[in-house]
PDB file of C-alpha atoms in Angstrom:
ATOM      1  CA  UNK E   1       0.032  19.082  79.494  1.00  0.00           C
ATOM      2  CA  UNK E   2      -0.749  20.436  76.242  1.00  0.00           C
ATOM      3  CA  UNK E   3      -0.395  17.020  74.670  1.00  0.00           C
ATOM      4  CA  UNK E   4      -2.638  15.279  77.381  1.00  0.00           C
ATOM      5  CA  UNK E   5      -5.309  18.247  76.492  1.00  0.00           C
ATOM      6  CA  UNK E   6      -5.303  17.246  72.933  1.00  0.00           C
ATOM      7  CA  UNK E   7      -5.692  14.169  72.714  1.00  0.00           C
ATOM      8  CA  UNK E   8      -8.566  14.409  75.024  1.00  0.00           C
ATOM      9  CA  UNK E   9     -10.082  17.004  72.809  1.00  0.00           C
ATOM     10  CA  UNK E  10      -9.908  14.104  69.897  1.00  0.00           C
ATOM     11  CA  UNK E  11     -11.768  11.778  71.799  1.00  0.00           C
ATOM     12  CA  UNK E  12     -14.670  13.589  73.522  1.00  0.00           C
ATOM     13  CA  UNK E  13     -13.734  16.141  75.934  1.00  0.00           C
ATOM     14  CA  UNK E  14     -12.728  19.664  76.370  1.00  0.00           C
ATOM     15  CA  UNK E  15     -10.221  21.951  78.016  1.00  0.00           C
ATOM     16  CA  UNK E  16     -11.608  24.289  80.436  1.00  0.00           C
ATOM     17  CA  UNK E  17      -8.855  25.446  82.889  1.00  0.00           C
ATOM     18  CA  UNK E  18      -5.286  24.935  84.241  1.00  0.00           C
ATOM     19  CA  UNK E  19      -3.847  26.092  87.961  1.00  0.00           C
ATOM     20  CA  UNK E  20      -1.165  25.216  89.938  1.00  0.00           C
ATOM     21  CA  UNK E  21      -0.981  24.644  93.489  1.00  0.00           C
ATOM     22  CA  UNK E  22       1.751  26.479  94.712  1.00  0.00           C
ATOM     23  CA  UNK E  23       2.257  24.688  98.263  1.00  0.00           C
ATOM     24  CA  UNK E  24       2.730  21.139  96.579  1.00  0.00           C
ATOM     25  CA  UNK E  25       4.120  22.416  93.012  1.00  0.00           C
ATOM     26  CA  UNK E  26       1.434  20.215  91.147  1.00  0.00           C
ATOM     27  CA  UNK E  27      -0.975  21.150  88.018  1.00  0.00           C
ATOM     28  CA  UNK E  28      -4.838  20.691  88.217  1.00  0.00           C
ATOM     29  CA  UNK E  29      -6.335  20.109  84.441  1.00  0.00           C
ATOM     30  CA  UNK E  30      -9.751  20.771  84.355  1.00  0.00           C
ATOM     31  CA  UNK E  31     -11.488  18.483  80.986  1.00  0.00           C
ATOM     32  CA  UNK E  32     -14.976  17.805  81.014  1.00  0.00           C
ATOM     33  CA  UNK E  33     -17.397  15.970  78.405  1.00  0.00           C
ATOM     34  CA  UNK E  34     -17.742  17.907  75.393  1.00  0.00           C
ATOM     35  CA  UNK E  35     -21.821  16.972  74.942  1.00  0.00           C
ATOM     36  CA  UNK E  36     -21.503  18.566  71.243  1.00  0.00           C
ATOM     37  CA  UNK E  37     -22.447  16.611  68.273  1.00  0.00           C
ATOM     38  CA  UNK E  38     -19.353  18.352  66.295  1.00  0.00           C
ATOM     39  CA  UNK E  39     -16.952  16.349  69.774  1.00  0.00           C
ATOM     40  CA  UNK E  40     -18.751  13.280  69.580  1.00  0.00           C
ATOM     41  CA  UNK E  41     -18.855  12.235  65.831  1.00  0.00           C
ATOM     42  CA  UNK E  42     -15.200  13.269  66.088  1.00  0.00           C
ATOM     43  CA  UNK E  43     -14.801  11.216  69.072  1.00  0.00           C
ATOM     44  CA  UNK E  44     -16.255   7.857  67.901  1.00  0.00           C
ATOM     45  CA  UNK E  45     -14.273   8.175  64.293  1.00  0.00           C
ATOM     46  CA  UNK E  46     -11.334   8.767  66.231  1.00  0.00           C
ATOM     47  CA  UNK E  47     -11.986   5.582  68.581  1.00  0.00           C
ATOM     48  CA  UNK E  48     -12.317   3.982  64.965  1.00  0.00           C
ATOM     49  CA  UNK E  49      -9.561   4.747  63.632  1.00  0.00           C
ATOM     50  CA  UNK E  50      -7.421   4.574  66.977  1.00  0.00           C
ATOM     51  CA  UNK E  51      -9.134   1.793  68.685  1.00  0.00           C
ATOM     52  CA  UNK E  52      -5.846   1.329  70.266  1.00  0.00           C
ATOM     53  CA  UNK E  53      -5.208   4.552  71.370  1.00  0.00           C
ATOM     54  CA  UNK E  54      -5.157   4.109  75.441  1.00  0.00           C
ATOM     55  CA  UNK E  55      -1.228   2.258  74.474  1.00  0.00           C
ATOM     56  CA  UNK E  56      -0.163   6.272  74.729  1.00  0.00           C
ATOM     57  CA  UNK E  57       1.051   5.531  70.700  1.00  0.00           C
ATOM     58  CA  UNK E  58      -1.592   5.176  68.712  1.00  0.00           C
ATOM     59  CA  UNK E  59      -2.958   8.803  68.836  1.00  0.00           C
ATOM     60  CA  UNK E  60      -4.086  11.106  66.085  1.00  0.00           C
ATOM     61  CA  UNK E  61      -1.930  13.783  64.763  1.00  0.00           C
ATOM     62  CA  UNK E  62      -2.613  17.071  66.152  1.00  0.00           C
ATOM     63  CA  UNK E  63      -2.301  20.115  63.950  1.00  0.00           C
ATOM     64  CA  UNK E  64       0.393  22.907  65.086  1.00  0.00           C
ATOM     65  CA  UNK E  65      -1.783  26.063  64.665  1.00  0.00           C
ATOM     66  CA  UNK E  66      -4.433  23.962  66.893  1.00  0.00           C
ATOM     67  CA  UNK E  67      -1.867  22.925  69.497  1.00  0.00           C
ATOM     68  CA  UNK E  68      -0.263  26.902  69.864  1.00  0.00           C
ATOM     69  CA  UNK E  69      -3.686  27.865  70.431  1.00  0.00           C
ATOM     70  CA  UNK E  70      -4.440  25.620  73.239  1.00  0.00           C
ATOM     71  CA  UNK E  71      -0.578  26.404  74.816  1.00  0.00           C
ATOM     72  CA  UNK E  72      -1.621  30.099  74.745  1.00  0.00           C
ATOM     73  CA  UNK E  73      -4.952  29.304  76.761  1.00  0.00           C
ATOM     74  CA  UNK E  74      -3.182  26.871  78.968  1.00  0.00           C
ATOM     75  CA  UNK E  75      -0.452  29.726  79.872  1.00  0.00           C
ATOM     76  CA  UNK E  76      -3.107  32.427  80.140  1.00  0.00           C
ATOM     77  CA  UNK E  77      -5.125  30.362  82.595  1.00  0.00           C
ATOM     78  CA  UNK E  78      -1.800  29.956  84.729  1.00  0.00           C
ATOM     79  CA  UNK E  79      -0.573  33.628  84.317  1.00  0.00           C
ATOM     80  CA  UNK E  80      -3.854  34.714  85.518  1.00  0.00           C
ATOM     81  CA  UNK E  81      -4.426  32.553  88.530  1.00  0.00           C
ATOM     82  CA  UNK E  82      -2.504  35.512  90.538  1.00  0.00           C
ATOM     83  CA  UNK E  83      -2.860  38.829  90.511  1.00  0.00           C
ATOM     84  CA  UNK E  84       0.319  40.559  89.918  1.00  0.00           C
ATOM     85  CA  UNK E  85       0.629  41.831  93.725  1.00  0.00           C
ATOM     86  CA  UNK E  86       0.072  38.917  95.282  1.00  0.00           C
ATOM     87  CA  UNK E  87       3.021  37.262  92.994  1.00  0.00           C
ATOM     88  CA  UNK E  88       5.183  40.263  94.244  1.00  0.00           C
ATOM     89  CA  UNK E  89       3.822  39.584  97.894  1.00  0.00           C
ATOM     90  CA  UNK E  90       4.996  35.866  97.730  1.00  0.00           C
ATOM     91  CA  UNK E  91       8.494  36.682  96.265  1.00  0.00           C
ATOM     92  CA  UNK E  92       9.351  39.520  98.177  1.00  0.00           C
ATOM     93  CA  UNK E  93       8.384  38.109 101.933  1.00  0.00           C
ATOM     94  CA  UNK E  94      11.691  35.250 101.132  1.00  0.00           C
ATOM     95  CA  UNK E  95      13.542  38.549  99.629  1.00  0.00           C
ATOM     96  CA  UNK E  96      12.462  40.577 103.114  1.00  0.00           C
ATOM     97  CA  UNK E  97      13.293  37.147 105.410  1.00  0.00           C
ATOM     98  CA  UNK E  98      17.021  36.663 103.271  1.00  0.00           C
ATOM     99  CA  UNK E  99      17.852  40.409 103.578  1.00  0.00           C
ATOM    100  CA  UNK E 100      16.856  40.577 107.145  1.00  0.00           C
ATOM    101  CA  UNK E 101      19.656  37.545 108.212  1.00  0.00           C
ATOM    102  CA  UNK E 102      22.164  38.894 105.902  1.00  0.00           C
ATOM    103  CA  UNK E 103      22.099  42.476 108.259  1.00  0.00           C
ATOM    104  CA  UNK E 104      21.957  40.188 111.141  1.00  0.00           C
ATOM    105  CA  UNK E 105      25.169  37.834 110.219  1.00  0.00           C
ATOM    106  CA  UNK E 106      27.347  41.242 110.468  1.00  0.00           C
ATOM    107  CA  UNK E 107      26.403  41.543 114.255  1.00  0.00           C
ATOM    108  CA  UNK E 108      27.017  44.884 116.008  1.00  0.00           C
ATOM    109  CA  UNK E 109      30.367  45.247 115.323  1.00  0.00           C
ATOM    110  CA  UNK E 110      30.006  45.704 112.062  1.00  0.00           C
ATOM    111  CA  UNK E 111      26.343  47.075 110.941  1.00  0.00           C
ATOM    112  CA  UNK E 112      27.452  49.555 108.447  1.00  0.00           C
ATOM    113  CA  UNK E 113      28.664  46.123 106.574  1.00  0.00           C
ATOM    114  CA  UNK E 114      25.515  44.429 107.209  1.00  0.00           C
ATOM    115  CA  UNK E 115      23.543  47.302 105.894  1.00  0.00           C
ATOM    116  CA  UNK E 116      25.208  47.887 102.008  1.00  0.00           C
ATOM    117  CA  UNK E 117      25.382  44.125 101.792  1.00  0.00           C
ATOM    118  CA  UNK E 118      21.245  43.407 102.796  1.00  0.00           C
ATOM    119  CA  UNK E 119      19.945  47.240 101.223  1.00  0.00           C
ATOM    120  CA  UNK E 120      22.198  45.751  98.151  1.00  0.00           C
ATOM    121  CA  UNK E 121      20.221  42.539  98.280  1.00  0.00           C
ATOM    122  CA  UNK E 122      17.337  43.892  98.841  1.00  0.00           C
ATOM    123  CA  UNK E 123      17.919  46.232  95.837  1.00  0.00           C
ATOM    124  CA  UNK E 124      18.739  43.252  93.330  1.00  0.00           C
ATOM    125  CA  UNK E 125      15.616  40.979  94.721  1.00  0.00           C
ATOM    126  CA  UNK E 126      13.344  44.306  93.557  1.00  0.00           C
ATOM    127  CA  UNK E 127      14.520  44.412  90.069  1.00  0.00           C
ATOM    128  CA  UNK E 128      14.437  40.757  90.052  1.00  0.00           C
ATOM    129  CA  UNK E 129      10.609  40.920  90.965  1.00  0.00           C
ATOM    130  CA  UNK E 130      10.113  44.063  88.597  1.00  0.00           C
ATOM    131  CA  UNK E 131      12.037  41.890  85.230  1.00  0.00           C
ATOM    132  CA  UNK E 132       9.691  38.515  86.611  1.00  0.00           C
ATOM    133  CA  UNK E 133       6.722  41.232  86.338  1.00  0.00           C
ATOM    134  CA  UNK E 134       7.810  43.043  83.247  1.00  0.00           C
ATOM    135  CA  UNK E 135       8.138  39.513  81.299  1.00  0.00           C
ATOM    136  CA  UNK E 136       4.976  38.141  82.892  1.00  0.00           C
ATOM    137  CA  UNK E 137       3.599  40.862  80.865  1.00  0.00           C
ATOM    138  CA  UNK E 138       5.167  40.645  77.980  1.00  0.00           C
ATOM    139  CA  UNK E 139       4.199  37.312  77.531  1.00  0.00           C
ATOM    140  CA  UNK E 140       0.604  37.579  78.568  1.00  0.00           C
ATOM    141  CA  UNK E 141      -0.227  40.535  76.435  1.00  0.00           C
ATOM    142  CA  UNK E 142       1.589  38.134  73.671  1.00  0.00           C
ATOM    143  CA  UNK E 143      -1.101  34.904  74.479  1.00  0.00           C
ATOM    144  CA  UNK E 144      -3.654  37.595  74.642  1.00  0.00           C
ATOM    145  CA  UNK E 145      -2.862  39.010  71.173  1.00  0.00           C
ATOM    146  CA  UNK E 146      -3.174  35.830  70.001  1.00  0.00           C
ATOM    147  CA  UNK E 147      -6.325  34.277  71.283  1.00  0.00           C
ATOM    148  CA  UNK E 148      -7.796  37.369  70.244  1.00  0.00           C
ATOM    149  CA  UNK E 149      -6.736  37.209  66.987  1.00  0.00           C
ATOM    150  CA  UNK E 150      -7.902  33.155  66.574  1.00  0.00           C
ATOM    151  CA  UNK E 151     -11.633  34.816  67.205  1.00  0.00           C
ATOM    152  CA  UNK E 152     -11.765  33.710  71.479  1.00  0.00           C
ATOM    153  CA  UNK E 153     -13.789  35.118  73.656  1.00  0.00           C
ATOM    154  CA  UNK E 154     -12.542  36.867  76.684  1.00  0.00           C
ATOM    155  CA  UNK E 155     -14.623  36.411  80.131  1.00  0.00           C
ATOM    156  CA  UNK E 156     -14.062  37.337  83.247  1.00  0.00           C
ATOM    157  CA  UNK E 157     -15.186  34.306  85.254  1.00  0.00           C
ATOM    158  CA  UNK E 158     -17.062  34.211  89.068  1.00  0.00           C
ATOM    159  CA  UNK E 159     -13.182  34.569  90.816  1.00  0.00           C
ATOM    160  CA  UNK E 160     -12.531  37.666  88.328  1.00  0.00           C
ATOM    161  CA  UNK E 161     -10.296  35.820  86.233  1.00  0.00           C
ATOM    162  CA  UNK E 162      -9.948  36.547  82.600  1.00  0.00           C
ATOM    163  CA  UNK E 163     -10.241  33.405  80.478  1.00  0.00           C
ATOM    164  CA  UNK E 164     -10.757  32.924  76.999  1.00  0.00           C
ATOM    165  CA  UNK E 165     -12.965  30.640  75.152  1.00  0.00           C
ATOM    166  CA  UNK E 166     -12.952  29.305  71.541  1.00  0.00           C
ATOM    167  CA  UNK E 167     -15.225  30.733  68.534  1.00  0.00           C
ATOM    168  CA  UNK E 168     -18.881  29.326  68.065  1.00  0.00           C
ATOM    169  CA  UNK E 169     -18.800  27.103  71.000  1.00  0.00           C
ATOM    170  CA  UNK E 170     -21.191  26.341  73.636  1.00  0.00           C
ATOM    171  CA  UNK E 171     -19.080  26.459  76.909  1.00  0.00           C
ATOM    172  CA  UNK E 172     -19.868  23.408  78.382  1.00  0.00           C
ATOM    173  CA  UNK E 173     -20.730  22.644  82.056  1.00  0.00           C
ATOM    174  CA  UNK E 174     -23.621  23.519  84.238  1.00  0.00           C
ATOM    175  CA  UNK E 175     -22.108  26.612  85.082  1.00  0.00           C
ATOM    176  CA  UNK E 176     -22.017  27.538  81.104  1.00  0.00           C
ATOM    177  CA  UNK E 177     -21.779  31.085  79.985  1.00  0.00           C
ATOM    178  CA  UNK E 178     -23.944  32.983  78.174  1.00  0.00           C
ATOM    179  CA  UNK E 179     -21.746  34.408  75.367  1.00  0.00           C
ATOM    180  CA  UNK E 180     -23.528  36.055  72.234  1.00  0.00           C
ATOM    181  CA  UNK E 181     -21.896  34.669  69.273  1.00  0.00           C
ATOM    182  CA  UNK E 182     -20.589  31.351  70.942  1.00  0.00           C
ATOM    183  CA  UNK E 183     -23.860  29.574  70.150  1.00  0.00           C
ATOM    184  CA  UNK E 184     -24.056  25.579  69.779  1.00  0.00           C
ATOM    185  CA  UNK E 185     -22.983  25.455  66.228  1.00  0.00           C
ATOM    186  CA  UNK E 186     -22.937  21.550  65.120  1.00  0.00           C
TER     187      UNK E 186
END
């Protein structure tokens, strides 16, 4: 996905969010038209140089720093697309559901059985949640540290989602923020 993002940055567009549908396990990319003059003189010198580009070979090199950056955004935008209770919700309800049969494969000859084994299970599927959480974290506050540091903008868009935008760029779209300091700067 990153890969697909850069090389649309290179010819005219730019990255603007990434979510997954959790029912069908599928990503939704979100690129628009980047209407700066900065994106499209890099565009059409790109299409120069590449004019064979749509073969999927024939692509400009991206630069690492460039590429971490957008991978950072790209998992930040994912990370954030839940709040962390409603991630606990949906893997503790199959935790619950699992627990539940467990107790009721013991019958009632044996309940005492059934109970250690599903409060056991239950016990292990709560600090499985709590490590998912912990790491979830761990690795947000790391993206975060980063994008901060690169100079991006943190906003909270209209679903109260924290995003972050690049440095001395107009956010483009209809919808486009007023930041101060992300001015069009061509």
């Amino acid at each position: 996905m990153t890969q697909l993002a850069l090389v649309a940055e290179q010819f005219g567009y730019v990255y603007m969010d990434l979510h997954m549908n959790s029912e069908e396990q599928y990503f939704t990319m979100l690129l628009l038209p980047d209407h700066s003059e900065r994106a499209r003189a890099r565009a059409a010198a790109n299409w120069a140089r590449y004019p064979h580009a749509a073969d999927g070979r024939s692509l400009p090199p991206d630069e690492p720093e460039v590429r971490e950056l957008l991978k950072a955004r790209m998992l930040t935008d994912l990370g954030r697309q839940h709040s962390t209770r409603h991630r606990a919700v949906i893997v503790l309800v199959p935790a619950l559901l699992t627990t539940l049969e467990l107790w009721n494969e013991f019958g009632p000859e044996n309940r005492t059985g059934g109970i250690v084994l599903a409060g056991s299970s239950l016990v292990l599927f709560s600090a499985l949640i709590l490590l998912g959480i912990a790491y979830a974290r761990r690795d947000s506050t790391k993206y975060t540290r980063k994008l901060e540091a690169a100079g991006f903008t943190a906003v909270t868009d209209r679903n109260g989602r924290r995003r972050y935008y690049p440095p001395g760029r107009h956010l483009p779209g209809p919808d486009s923020l007023a930041i101060p300091g992300n001015e069009l700067r061509d």
